mmCIF file of C-alpha atoms in Angstrom:
data_model
loop_
_atom_site.group_PDB
_atom_site.id
_atom_site.type_symbol
_atom_site.label_atom_id
_atom_site.label_comp_id
_atom_site.label_asym_id
_atom_site.label_seq_id
_atom_site.Cartn_x
_atom_site.Cartn_y
_atom_site.Cartn_z
ATOM 1 C CA MET O 1 0.000 0.000 0.000
ATOM 2 C CA PRO O 2 2.751 2.557 0.731
ATOM 3 C CA ALA O 3 4.480 1.481 -2.496
ATOM 4 C CA VAL O 4 1.330 2.192 -4.504
ATOM 5 C CA THR O 5 1.020 5.564 -2.745
ATOM 6 C CA TYR O 6 4.465 6.849 -3.703
ATOM 7 C CA GLN O 7 4.407 5.273 -7.192
ATOM 8 C CA THR O 8 1.102 6.990 -7.931
ATOM 9 C CA LEU O 9 2.281 10.378 -6.694
ATOM 10 C CA LEU O 10 5.616 10.243 -8.532
ATOM 11 C CA GLY O 11 4.450 8.518 -11.727
ATOM 12 C CA GLY O 12 1.707 8.730 -14.343
ATOM 13 C CA PRO O 13 0.241 12.184 -14.973
ATOM 14 C CA PHE O 14 2.145 13.628 -11.995
ATOM 15 C CA LEU O 15 5.486 12.579 -13.498
ATOM 16 C CA THR O 16 4.492 14.264 -16.760
ATOM 17 C CA GLY O 17 3.415 17.369 -14.843
ATOM 18 C CA TYR O 18 6.652 17.464 -12.849
ATOM 19 C CA LEU O 19 8.708 17.183 -16.029
ATOM 20 C CA LEU O 20 6.742 20.057 -17.579
ATOM 21 C CA TYR O 21 7.431 22.068 -14.403
ATOM 22 C CA LEU O 22 11.149 21.310 -14.729
ATOM 23 C CA GLY O 23 11.054 22.590 -18.321
ATOM 24 C CA ALA O 24 10.913 19.393 -20.411
ATOM 25 C CA GLU O 25 9.306 19.307 -23.868
ATOM 26 C CA SER O 26 7.452 16.358 -25.461
ATOM 27 C CA GLY O 27 10.552 14.622 -26.828
ATOM 28 C CA MET O 28 12.258 14.654 -23.437
ATOM 29 C CA ILE O 29 9.083 13.471 -21.701
ATOM 30 C CA GLY O 30 8.854 10.580 -24.148
ATOM 31 C CA PHE O 31 12.479 9.669 -23.380
ATOM 32 C CA VAL O 32 11.916 9.717 -19.610
ATOM 33 C CA LEU O 33 8.778 7.590 -19.922
ATOM 34 C CA ALA O 34 10.671 5.142 -22.132
ATOM 35 C CA VAL O 35 14.089 4.859 -20.523
ATOM 36 C CA THR O 36 12.941 2.819 -17.499
ATOM 37 C CA THR O 37 11.840 -0.072 -19.720
ATOM 38 C CA PHE O 38 15.156 -0.050 -21.608
ATOM 39 C CA PHE O 39 16.941 -0.934 -18.365
ATOM 40 C CA ASN O 40 15.093 -4.273 -18.373
ATOM 41 C CA ILE O 41 17.994 -5.568 -20.468
ATOM 42 C CA ILE O 42 19.991 -5.588 -17.223
ATOM 43 C CA GLN O 43 17.679 -8.323 -15.956
ATOM 44 C CA ILE O 44 19.449 -10.869 -18.184
ATOM 45 C CA LEU O 45 22.719 -10.370 -16.295
ATOM 46 C CA THR O 46 20.816 -10.237 -12.995
ATOM 47 C CA ALA O 47 19.084 -13.557 -13.777
ATOM 48 C CA TYR O 48 22.495 -15.138 -14.332
ATOM 49 C CA LEU O 49 24.039 -13.676 -11.176
ATOM 50 C CA VAL O 50 21.027 -14.546 -9.007
ATOM 51 C CA GLN O 51 21.872 -18.234 -9.503
ATOM 52 C CA ARG O 52 24.895 -17.589 -7.289
ATOM 53 C CA LEU O 53 22.893 -16.061 -4.461
ATOM 54 C CA GLN O 54 22.180 -18.147 -1.420
ATOM 55 C CA TYR O 55 19.384 -15.774 -0.418
ATOM 56 C CA ARG O 56 17.403 -13.596 -2.827
ATOM 57 C CA LYS O 57 15.754 -11.521 -0.109
ATOM 58 C CA LYS O 58 18.847 -9.542 0.945
ATOM 59 C CA ALA O 59 19.670 -8.521 -2.644
ATOM 60 C CA MET O 60 16.037 -7.578 -3.199
ATOM 61 C CA ILE O 61 15.984 -5.305 -0.126
ATOM 62 C CA ILE O 62 19.253 -3.537 -1.052
ATOM 63 C CA SER O 63 18.232 -2.857 -4.661
ATOM 64 C CA THR O 64 14.747 -1.778 -3.573
ATOM 65 C CA ALA O 65 16.188 0.693 -1.048
ATOM 66 C CA LEU O 66 18.430 2.227 -3.726
ATOM 67 C CA ASN O 67 15.450 2.604 -6.056
ATOM 68 C CA ARG O 68 13.347 4.374 -3.413
ATOM 69 C CA ILE O 69 16.112 6.702 -2.223
ATOM 70 C CA LEU O 70 17.243 7.798 -5.694
ATOM 71 C CA TRP O 71 13.697 8.306 -7.007
ATOM 72 C CA GLY O 72 12.690 10.288 -3.926
ATOM 73 C CA THR O 73 15.764 12.509 -4.276
ATOM 74 C CA THR O 74 14.455 13.861 -7.617
ATOM 75 C CA GLY O 75 12.033 15.973 -5.592
ATOM 76 C CA LEU O 76 14.926 18.022 -4.179
ATOM 77 C CA ILE O 77 16.230 19.129 -7.576
ATOM 78 C CA PRO O 78 14.550 22.600 -7.687
ATOM 79 C CA PHE O 79 15.915 23.384 -4.213
ATOM 80 C CA VAL O 80 19.507 22.297 -4.814
ATOM 81 C CA PHE O 81 20.399 23.039 -8.445
ATOM 82 C CA ASP O 82 20.167 25.979 -10.820
ATOM 83 C CA ARG O 83 17.348 25.783 -13.381
ATOM 84 C CA GLU O 84 19.587 24.825 -16.311
ATOM 85 C CA TRP O 85 20.619 21.686 -14.401
ATOM 86 C CA TRP O 86 17.116 20.521 -13.472
ATOM 87 C CA ILE O 87 16.502 18.191 -16.425
ATOM 88 C CA PRO O 88 20.055 16.704 -16.660
ATOM 89 C CA VAL O 89 20.165 15.947 -12.921
ATOM 90 C CA PHE O 90 16.668 14.473 -13.034
ATOM 91 C CA LEU O 91 17.704 12.138 -15.872
ATOM 92 C CA VAL O 92 20.750 10.911 -13.930
ATOM 93 C CA LEU O 93 18.875 10.270 -10.668
ATOM 94 C CA TYR O 94 15.802 8.813 -12.348
ATOM 95 C CA SER O 95 17.892 6.505 -14.546
ATOM 96 C CA ALA O 96 19.954 5.283 -11.582
ATOM 97 C CA ALA O 97 16.767 4.700 -9.593
ATOM 98 C CA PHE O 98 15.300 2.505 -12.277
ATOM 99 C CA ILE O 99 18.480 0.544 -12.877
ATOM 100 C CA ALA O 100 18.192 -0.466 -9.212
ATOM 101 C CA GLY O 101 14.440 -0.937 -9.674
ATOM 102 C CA THR O 102 15.014 -3.297 -12.595
ATOM 103 C CA VAL O 103 17.142 -5.545 -10.397
ATOM 104 C CA SER O 104 14.705 -5.447 -7.476
ATOM 105 C CA GLY O 105 11.754 -6.048 -9.789
ATOM 106 C CA MET O 106 13.238 -9.226 -11.228
ATOM 107 C CA LEU O 107 14.134 -10.522 -7.757
ATOM 108 C CA TRP O 108 10.670 -9.652 -6.400
ATOM 109 C CA THR O 109 8.980 -11.467 -9.304
ATOM 110 C CA SER O 110 11.124 -14.537 -8.658
ATOM 111 C CA VAL O 111 10.309 -14.510 -4.928
ATOM 112 C CA ILE O 112 6.576 -13.871 -5.326
ATOM 113 C CA SER O 113 6.228 -16.642 -7.918
ATOM 114 C CA ASP O 114 7.546 -19.097 -5.306
ATOM 115 C CA MET O 115 5.352 -17.610 -2.557
ATOM 116 C CA VAL O 116 1.985 -17.894 -4.349
ATOM 117 C CA PRO O 117 0.788 -21.403 -5.316
ATOM 118 C CA ALA O 118 0.083 -21.781 -9.045
ATOM 119 C CA LYS O 119 -3.501 -23.008 -8.533
ATOM 120 C CA VAL O 120 -4.597 -19.747 -6.874
ATOM 121 C CA ARG O 121 -2.207 -17.374 -8.639
ATOM 122 C CA GLY O 122 -4.681 -15.832 -11.090
ATOM 123 C CA ARG O 123 -7.354 -15.187 -8.472
ATOM 124 C CA TYR O 124 -4.848 -14.024 -5.854
ATOM 125 C CA PHE O 125 -3.310 -11.375 -8.082
ATOM 126 C CA GLY O 126 -6.765 -10.342 -9.252
ATOM 127 C CA ILE O 127 -7.872 -9.614 -5.672
ATOM 128 C CA ARG O 128 -4.510 -8.094 -4.715
ATOM 129 C CA ASN O 129 -4.435 -5.738 -7.685
ATOM 130 C CA THR O 130 -8.058 -4.730 -7.136
ATOM 131 C CA MET O 131 -7.325 -3.633 -3.558
ATOM 132 C CA LEU O 132 -4.143 -1.780 -4.460
ATOM 133 C CA ASN O 133 -5.720 0.018 -7.400
ATOM 134 C CA ALA O 134 -8.578 1.156 -5.189
ATOM 135 C CA LEU O 135 -5.974 2.904 -3.074
ATOM 136 C CA GLY O 136 -4.260 4.217 -6.204
ATOM 137 C CA ALA O 137 -7.511 5.799 -7.394
ATOM 138 C CA VAL O 138 -7.919 7.678 -4.096
ATOM 139 C CA VAL O 139 -4.287 8.865 -4.189
ATOM 140 C CA LEU O 140 -4.667 9.990 -7.817
ATOM 141 C CA PHE O 141 -7.730 12.041 -7.008
ATOM 142 C CA ALA O 142 -6.096 13.612 -3.946
ATOM 143 C CA GLY O 143 -2.892 14.381 -5.853
ATOM 144 C CA GLY O 144 -4.825 16.125 -8.630
ATOM 145 C CA LEU O 145 -6.624 18.296 -6.101
ATOM 146 C CA ILE O 146 -3.346 19.218 -4.399
ATOM 147 C CA LEU O 147 -1.789 20.375 -7.677
ATOM 148 C CA ASP O 148 -4.872 22.427 -8.533
ATOM 149 C CA TRP O 149 -4.943 24.041 -5.074
ATOM 150 C CA TYR O 150 -1.168 24.619 -4.988
ATOM 151 C CA PRO O 151 0.057 24.984 -8.593
ATOM 152 C CA GLY O 152 3.748 24.881 -9.435
ATOM 153 C CA GLY O 153 6.590 24.020 -7.115
ATOM 154 C CA LYS O 154 4.620 24.102 -3.862
ATOM 155 C CA GLY O 155 2.167 21.474 -5.076
ATOM 156 C CA PHE O 156 4.923 19.128 -6.215
ATOM 157 C CA LEU O 157 6.771 19.617 -2.917
ATOM 158 C CA ILE O 158 3.648 18.424 -1.079
ATOM 159 C CA LEU O 159 3.383 15.373 -3.351
ATOM 160 C CA PHE O 160 7.031 14.487 -2.792
ATOM 161 C CA ALA O 161 6.689 14.982 0.979
ATOM 162 C CA ILE O 162 3.843 12.450 1.068
ATOM 163 C CA ALA O 163 5.852 10.132 -1.191
ATOM 164 C CA TRP O 164 8.888 10.323 1.113
ATOM 165 C CA VAL O 165 6.756 9.239 4.079
ATOM 166 C CA ALA O 166 5.313 6.360 2.012
ATOM 167 C CA MET O 167 8.798 5.233 0.953
ATOM 168 C CA ALA O 168 9.981 5.232 4.563
ATOM 169 C CA ALA O 169 6.977 3.098 5.505
ATOM 170 C CA ASN O 170 7.455 0.763 2.532
ATOM 171 C CA LEU O 171 11.047 -0.356 3.008
ATOM 172 C CA PRO O 172 10.766 -2.018 6.452
ATOM 173 C CA LEU O 173 7.906 -4.193 5.193
ATOM 174 C CA PHE O 174 10.242 -6.103 2.871
ATOM 175 C CA PHE O 175 11.953 -7.567 5.934
ATOM 176 C CA LEU O 176 8.665 -9.377 6.669
ATOM 177 C CA TYR O 177 8.807 -11.257 3.346
ATOM 178 C CA PRO O 178 9.662 -14.946 3.591
ATOM 179 C CA ASP O 179 12.703 -16.172 1.691
ATOM 180 C CA PRO O 180 11.433 -19.387 0.049
ATOM 181 C CA PRO O 181 13.932 -22.007 -1.138
ATOM 182 C CA PHE O 182 15.368 -21.101 -4.523
ATOM 183 C CA GLU O 183 15.325 -23.836 -7.158
ATOM 184 C CA ARG O 184 18.362 -23.110 -9.311
ATOM 185 C CA SER O 185 18.852 -23.795 -12.981
ATOM 186 C CA LYS O 186 20.756 -26.955 -13.883
ATOM 187 C CA GLU O 187 22.757 -24.811 -16.299
ATOM 188 C CA THR O 188 25.599 -22.788 -14.779
ATOM 189 C CA ARG O 189 27.109 -21.095 -17.860
ATOM 190 C CA PHE O 190 25.824 -17.743 -19.108
ATOM 191 C CA TRP O 191 25.172 -18.317 -22.827
ATOM 192 C CA PRO O 192 23.559 -21.756 -22.479
ATOM 193 C CA MET O 193 21.348 -20.249 -19.791
ATOM 194 C CA VAL O 194 20.367 -17.401 -22.147
ATOM 195 C CA ARG O 195 19.642 -19.850 -24.984
ATOM 196 C CA LYS O 196 17.030 -21.747 -22.971
ATOM 197 C CA PRO O 197 14.232 -19.141 -23.307
ATOM 198 C CA LEU O 198 15.365 -18.342 -26.868
ATOM 199 C CA SER O 199 14.955 -21.980 -27.890
ATOM 200 C CA ASP O 200 11.503 -22.314 -26.301
ATOM 201 C CA GLN O 201 9.444 -21.648 -29.453
ATOM 202 C CA PRO O 202 5.992 -20.993 -27.905
ATOM 203 C CA PHE O 203 7.542 -18.662 -25.321
ATOM 204 C CA ILE O 204 9.777 -16.678 -27.677
ATOM 205 C CA LYS O 205 7.122 -16.295 -30.392
ATOM 206 C CA SER O 206 4.619 -14.975 -27.868
ATOM 207 C CA THR O 207 7.243 -12.689 -26.328
ATOM 208 C CA LEU O 208 8.311 -11.227 -29.686
ATOM 209 C CA PHE O 209 4.693 -10.573 -30.620
ATOM 210 C CA LEU O 210 3.962 -8.918 -27.273
ATOM 211 C CA GLY O 211 7.105 -6.811 -27.707
ATOM 212 C CA GLY O 212 5.861 -5.575 -31.084
ATOM 213 C CA TRP O 213 2.440 -4.901 -29.607
ATOM 214 C CA LEU O 214 3.914 -2.898 -26.729
ATOM 215 C CA PHE O 215 5.888 -0.816 -29.229
ATOM 216 C CA LEU O 216 2.642 0.241 -30.914
ATOM 217 C CA GLN O 217 0.835 0.710 -27.610
ATOM 218 C CA THR O 218 3.547 2.859 -26.068
ATOM 219 C CA LEU O 219 3.682 5.176 -29.082
ATOM 220 C CA VAL O 220 0.630 6.915 -27.642
ATOM 221 C CA VAL O 221 -0.644 5.472 -24.339
ATOM 222 C CA PRO O 222 2.181 6.764 -22.048
ATOM 223 C CA LEU O 223 1.719 10.186 -23.666
ATOM 224 C CA TYR O 224 -2.014 10.426 -22.943
ATOM 225 C CA SER O 225 -1.216 12.671 -19.972
ATOM 226 C CA TYR O 226 1.020 14.911 -22.072
ATOM 227 C CA ALA O 227 -1.684 15.208 -24.757
ATOM 228 C CA MET O 228 -4.264 16.169 -22.124
ATOM 229 C CA LEU O 229 -2.097 18.565 -20.114
ATOM 230 C CA ASP O 230 -0.114 20.308 -22.837
ATOM 231 C CA VAL O 231 -2.079 19.841 -26.088
ATOM 232 C CA LEU O 232 -5.700 19.928 -24.897
ATOM 233 C CA GLU O 233 -4.746 22.103 -21.873
ATOM 234 C CA ILE O 234 -6.909 20.215 -19.367
ATOM 235 C CA SER O 235 -6.468 20.826 -15.620
ATOM 236 C CA TYR O 236 -4.612 18.418 -13.316
ATOM 237 C CA SER O 237 -7.796 17.542 -11.435
ATOM 238 C CA VAL O 238 -9.600 16.526 -14.638
ATOM 239 C CA VAL O 239 -6.603 14.519 -15.825
ATOM 240 C CA SER O 240 -6.510 12.817 -12.414
ATOM 241 C CA MET O 241 -10.210 12.005 -12.697
ATOM 242 C CA MET O 242 -9.566 10.375 -16.072
ATOM 243 C CA THR O 243 -6.850 8.240 -14.529
ATOM 244 C CA VAL O 244 -9.146 7.449 -11.589
ATOM 245 C CA SER O 245 -11.846 6.237 -13.998
ATOM 246 C CA GLN O 246 -9.226 4.102 -15.741
ATOM 247 C CA THR O 247 -8.127 2.691 -12.389
ATOM 248 C CA ALA O 248 -11.712 1.972 -11.291
ATOM 249 C CA VAL O 249 -12.383 -0.078 -14.430
ATOM 250 C CA MET O 250 -8.979 -1.722 -14.030
ATOM 251 C CA MET O 251 -9.930 -2.801 -10.506
ATOM 252 C CA ILE O 252 -13.058 -4.536 -11.763
ATOM 253 C CA GLY O 253 -11.024 -5.983 -14.622
ATOM 254 C CA PHE O 254 -8.406 -7.454 -12.291
ATOM 255 C CA TYR O 255 -11.077 -9.462 -10.507
ATOM 256 C CA VAL O 256 -12.806 -10.525 -13.738
ATOM 257 C CA TRP O 257 -9.605 -11.448 -15.583
ATOM 258 C CA GLY O 258 -8.327 -13.260 -12.479
ATOM 259 C CA ASN O 259 -11.428 -15.439 -12.301
ATOM 260 C CA LEU O 260 -11.389 -16.093 -16.050
ATOM 261 C CA ASN O 261 -7.747 -17.135 -15.732
ATOM 262 C CA ALA O 262 -8.881 -20.073 -13.608
ATOM 263 C CA ARG O 263 -10.759 -21.378 -16.680
ATOM 264 C CA PHE O 264 -8.827 -20.155 -19.716
ATOM 265 C CA SER O 265 -5.136 -20.004 -20.641
ATOM 266 C CA ASN O 266 -2.996 -16.900 -20.234
ATOM 267 C CA ARG O 267 -2.434 -16.644 -23.995
ATOM 268 C CA THR O 268 -6.126 -16.870 -24.850
ATOM 269 C CA LEU O 269 -7.090 -14.129 -22.408
ATOM 270 C CA LEU O 270 -4.103 -12.006 -23.423
ATOM 271 C CA PHE O 271 -5.426 -11.952 -26.978
ATOM 272 C CA TRP O 272 -8.803 -10.614 -25.895
ATOM 273 C CA THR O 273 -7.225 -7.702 -24.027
ATOM 274 C CA LEU O 274 -5.678 -6.383 -27.255
ATOM 275 C CA PRO O 275 -8.843 -5.076 -29.001
ATOM 276 C CA LEU O 276 -9.763 -3.148 -25.840
ATOM 277 C CA ILE O 277 -6.406 -1.340 -25.813
ATOM 278 C CA ALA O 278 -6.686 -0.599 -29.538
ATOM 279 C CA ALA O 279 -10.223 0.756 -29.043
ATOM 280 C CA SER O 280 -8.932 3.084 -26.315
ATOM 281 C CA SER O 281 -6.564 4.758 -28.769
ATOM 282 C CA MET O 282 -9.133 4.800 -31.584
ATOM 283 C CA ALA O 283 -11.680 6.455 -29.282
ATOM 284 C CA TRP O 284 -9.670 9.688 -29.434
ATOM 285 C CA GLY O 285 -11.038 10.060 -32.972
ATOM 286 C CA LEU O 286 -14.435 10.794 -31.432
ATOM 287 C CA LEU O 287 -13.064 14.226 -30.490
ATOM 288 C CA SER O 288 -14.024 15.232 -34.024
ATOM 289 C CA VAL O 289 -17.737 14.992 -33.168
ATOM 290 C CA LEU O 290 -18.099 14.790 -29.374
ATOM 291 C CA PRO O 291 -17.041 16.917 -26.360
ATOM 292 C CA VAL O 292 -13.591 16.327 -24.898
ATOM 293 C CA ILE O 293 -14.474 15.016 -21.423
ATOM 294 C CA PRO O 294 -16.857 12.165 -22.467
ATOM 295 C CA VAL O 295 -14.440 11.007 -25.167
ATOM 296 C CA LEU O 296 -11.462 10.908 -22.812
ATOM 297 C CA LEU O 297 -13.566 9.134 -20.198
ATOM 298 C CA VAL O 298 -14.488 6.377 -22.672
ATOM 299 C CA SER O 299 -10.874 6.094 -23.825
ATOM 300 C CA HIS O 300 -9.530 5.714 -20.287
ATOM 301 C CA MET O 301 -12.193 3.202 -19.279
ATOM 302 C CA LEU O 302 -11.347 1.042 -22.295
ATOM 303 C CA LEU O 303 -7.675 1.396 -21.454
ATOM 304 C CA GLY O 304 -8.295 0.323 -17.855
ATOM 305 C CA ALA O 305 -10.170 -2.810 -18.956
ATOM 306 C CA GLY O 306 -7.496 -3.725 -21.505
ATOM 307 C CA VAL O 307 -4.196 -2.771 -19.873
ATOM 308 C CA GLY O 308 -5.225 -4.112 -16.461
ATOM 309 C CA GLY O 309 -5.903 -7.514 -17.962
ATOM 310 C CA PHE O 310 -2.831 -7.363 -20.209
ATOM 311 C CA ASN O 311 -0.406 -6.563 -17.377
ATOM 312 C CA GLN O 312 -1.854 -9.165 -15.033
ATOM 313 C CA LEU O 313 -1.982 -11.907 -17.663
ATOM 314 C CA ALA O 314 1.480 -11.096 -19.020
ATOM 315 C CA PHE O 315 2.806 -11.366 -15.447
ATOM 316 C CA ASN O 316 1.086 -14.743 -15.015
ATOM 317 C CA PHE O 317 2.453 -15.785 -18.419
ATOM 318 C CA MET O 318 5.997 -15.039 -17.189
ATOM 319 C CA ILE O 319 5.751 -16.838 -13.876
ATOM 320 C CA GLY O 320 3.242 -19.556 -14.730
ATOM 321 C CA ASP O 321 4.144 -20.728 -18.236
ATOM 322 C CA THR O 322 7.882 -21.051 -17.620
ATOM 323 C CA PRO O 323 10.070 -23.787 -15.999
ATOM 324 C CA LYS O 324 10.662 -23.060 -12.325
ATOM 325 C CA GLY O 325 14.420 -23.592 -12.221
ATOM 326 C CA ASP O 326 15.043 -21.353 -15.232
ATOM 327 C CA ARG O 327 12.283 -18.857 -14.437
ATOM 328 C CA PRO O 328 14.586 -15.900 -13.612
ATOM 329 C CA MET O 329 16.141 -16.080 -17.092
ATOM 330 C CA PHE O 330 12.740 -16.480 -18.775
ATOM 331 C CA ILE O 331 11.454 -13.465 -16.832
ATOM 332 C CA ALA O 332 14.590 -11.520 -17.761
ATOM 333 C CA MET O 333 14.316 -12.397 -21.471
ATOM 334 C CA TYR O 334 10.647 -11.386 -21.579
ATOM 335 C CA SER O 335 11.411 -8.143 -19.748
ATOM 336 C CA ALA O 336 14.403 -7.353 -21.981
ATOM 337 C CA ILE O 337 12.561 -7.891 -25.275
ATOM 338 C CA THR O 338 9.393 -6.088 -24.250
ATOM 339 C CA GLY O 339 11.475 -3.445 -22.460
ATOM 340 C CA VAL O 340 13.366 -2.470 -25.617
ATOM 341 C CA ALA O 341 10.062 -2.249 -27.512
ATOM 342 C CA ALA O 342 8.465 -0.155 -24.754
ATOM 343 C CA PHE O 343 11.577 2.064 -24.735
ATOM 344 C CA LEU O 344 11.377 2.853 -28.448
ATOM 345 C CA GLY O 345 7.616 3.489 -28.384
ATOM 346 C CA PRO O 346 7.419 6.583 -26.119
ATOM 347 C CA LEU O 347 10.732 7.848 -27.496
ATOM 348 C CA ILE O 348 9.380 7.900 -31.049
ATOM 349 C CA GLY O 349 5.904 8.941 -29.902
ATOM 350 C CA GLY O 350 7.295 11.969 -28.090
ATOM 351 C CA GLN O 351 9.145 13.057 -31.216
ATOM 352 C CA VAL O 352 5.986 12.618 -33.322
ATOM 353 C CA PHE O 353 4.027 14.868 -30.951
ATOM 354 C CA LYS O 354 6.831 17.422 -31.293
ATOM 355 C CA LEU O 355 6.625 17.290 -35.096
ATOM 356 C CA LEU O 356 2.848 17.708 -34.936
ATOM 357 C CA LEU O 357 3.164 21.189 -33.411
ATOM 358 C CA ASP O 358 2.891 22.628 -36.933
ATOM 359 C CA ALA O 359 0.241 20.135 -38.086
ATOM 360 C CA PRO O 360 -3.500 20.840 -38.385
ATOM 361 C CA GLU O 361 -5.295 21.029 -35.032
ATOM 362 C CA TRP O 362 -7.220 17.777 -35.565
ATOM 363 C CA MET O 363 -3.943 15.903 -36.106
ATOM 364 C CA GLN O 364 -2.474 17.338 -32.896
ATOM 365 C CA HIS O 365 -5.579 16.492 -30.861
ATOM 366 C CA TYR O 366 -6.478 12.983 -32.040
ATOM 367 C CA GLY O 367 -5.066 12.069 -35.467
ATOM 368 C CA PHE O 368 -1.942 10.252 -34.256
ATOM 369 C CA GLN O 369 -3.814 8.320 -31.563
ATOM 370 C CA LEU O 370 -6.485 7.253 -34.071
ATOM 371 C CA LEU O 371 -3.910 6.023 -36.592
ATOM 372 C CA VAL O 372 -1.981 3.997 -34.010
ATOM 373 C CA GLY O 373 -5.243 2.520 -32.692
ATOM 374 C CA VAL O 374 -6.148 1.239 -36.162
ATOM 375 C CA LEU O 375 -2.653 -0.273 -36.543
ATOM 376 C CA MET O 376 -3.018 -2.010 -33.157
ATOM 377 C CA LEU O 377 -6.388 -3.488 -34.106
ATOM 378 C CA LEU O 378 -5.022 -4.835 -37.403
ATOM 379 C CA THR O 379 -1.969 -6.264 -35.623
ATOM 380 C CA ALA O 380 -4.125 -8.031 -33.036
ATOM 381 C CA TRP O 381 -6.414 -9.514 -35.677
ATOM 382 C CA LEU O 382 -3.803 -10.531 -38.258
ATOM 383 C CA LEU O 383 -0.883 -11.602 -36.022
ATOM 384 C CA GLY O 384 -2.264 -11.942 -32.498
ATOM 385 C CA ARG O 385 -4.706 -14.702 -33.419
ATOM 386 C CA ARG O 386 -1.955 -16.754 -35.047
ATOM 387 C CA VAL O 387 0.613 -16.332 -32.272
ATOM 388 C CA LEU O 388 -1.539 -16.374 -29.124
ATOM 389 C CA LEU O 389 -4.450 -18.546 -30.262
ATOM 390 C CA GLY O 390 -2.695 -20.912 -32.648
ATOM 391 C CA GLY O 391 -1.839 -24.562 -32.095
ATOM 392 C CA LYS O 392 -1.760 -26.398 -28.808
ATOM 393 C CA GLN O 393 -0.950 -23.279 -26.808
ATOM 394 C CA ALA O 394 -4.468 -21.965 -27.470
ATOM 395 C CA ALA O 395 -6.079 -24.877 -25.630
ATOM 396 C CA LEU O 396 -8.611 -23.607 -23.105
#
């Protein structure tokens, strides 16, 4: 719960708003939103080194502490550095924070997959994510109000102050985690260990497809907040309400997808999340005929239903459809491939938004989102069915 509190206040629309306050433009915002996923490549080396650990818990706590401390320190930038250094220093601290976060994330995924029995995994994570996203919705709403009441630096200082308290409360809780026995891979050499997930055809085909999908998705979805705040010039409170509506639908979706996962395979359900995400992006085209607020509400509700299911099912795919002893390397390979794709998406998307500054107004407001949504729908229908629903892996 404290982790969700600080992640909500320092991420999402608030991260975009903070970057705008520091003086970033769309290309830089796209880079910041993308760079964290690029660091997932480090997980491959981490998965190899973790085989030499006697206890995963200690390494997880150290890397988690570094992530929290470095990320929280970004809130001090306006008070310590001259304005011309704000963005460069933020990039250094934020990048270092998420290098540590990449290591802790892989270790946490490995530990939690051993903690939660496979037969209840789908339902457990459905209930868990529903509860945490309920909290996230409340924090989002409160954070939006704070920034509207106290615009500029004062508002962000309040958000960071709350986040610092949440981080301090979060870290001691990791000491309460159990440290379940670690089943190591039978392979001890680096390259043979890397080749195992690469030679697993159903796994690697699905992973490559999901990487391509995430590239298309992240061209526009991470920049929704930028489009609302800077292009459509909507207030923080309204943007927060959009994200709250997305989170509310996501909460319901977590429970529904979790229960469905007890009956249907991860790959089958993953496929059916794709049209919902595509429809979210395509819905921006309704701005041509309908008022802004209803259109954005529909878009974010569709996104909540789709992305919530996608993230949960992709997580279950990583930890449930992979061999236990080699799971860290499978997780790392999935994270590396999809991470590179999700790095390129916002990076290119941010540059496209920058180029659209001289384009017709309709193209700035919804044209790019509509085009990418159509491409996502075609990709899901033409490739997704073959990869995720084809052959024995599509068995229900």
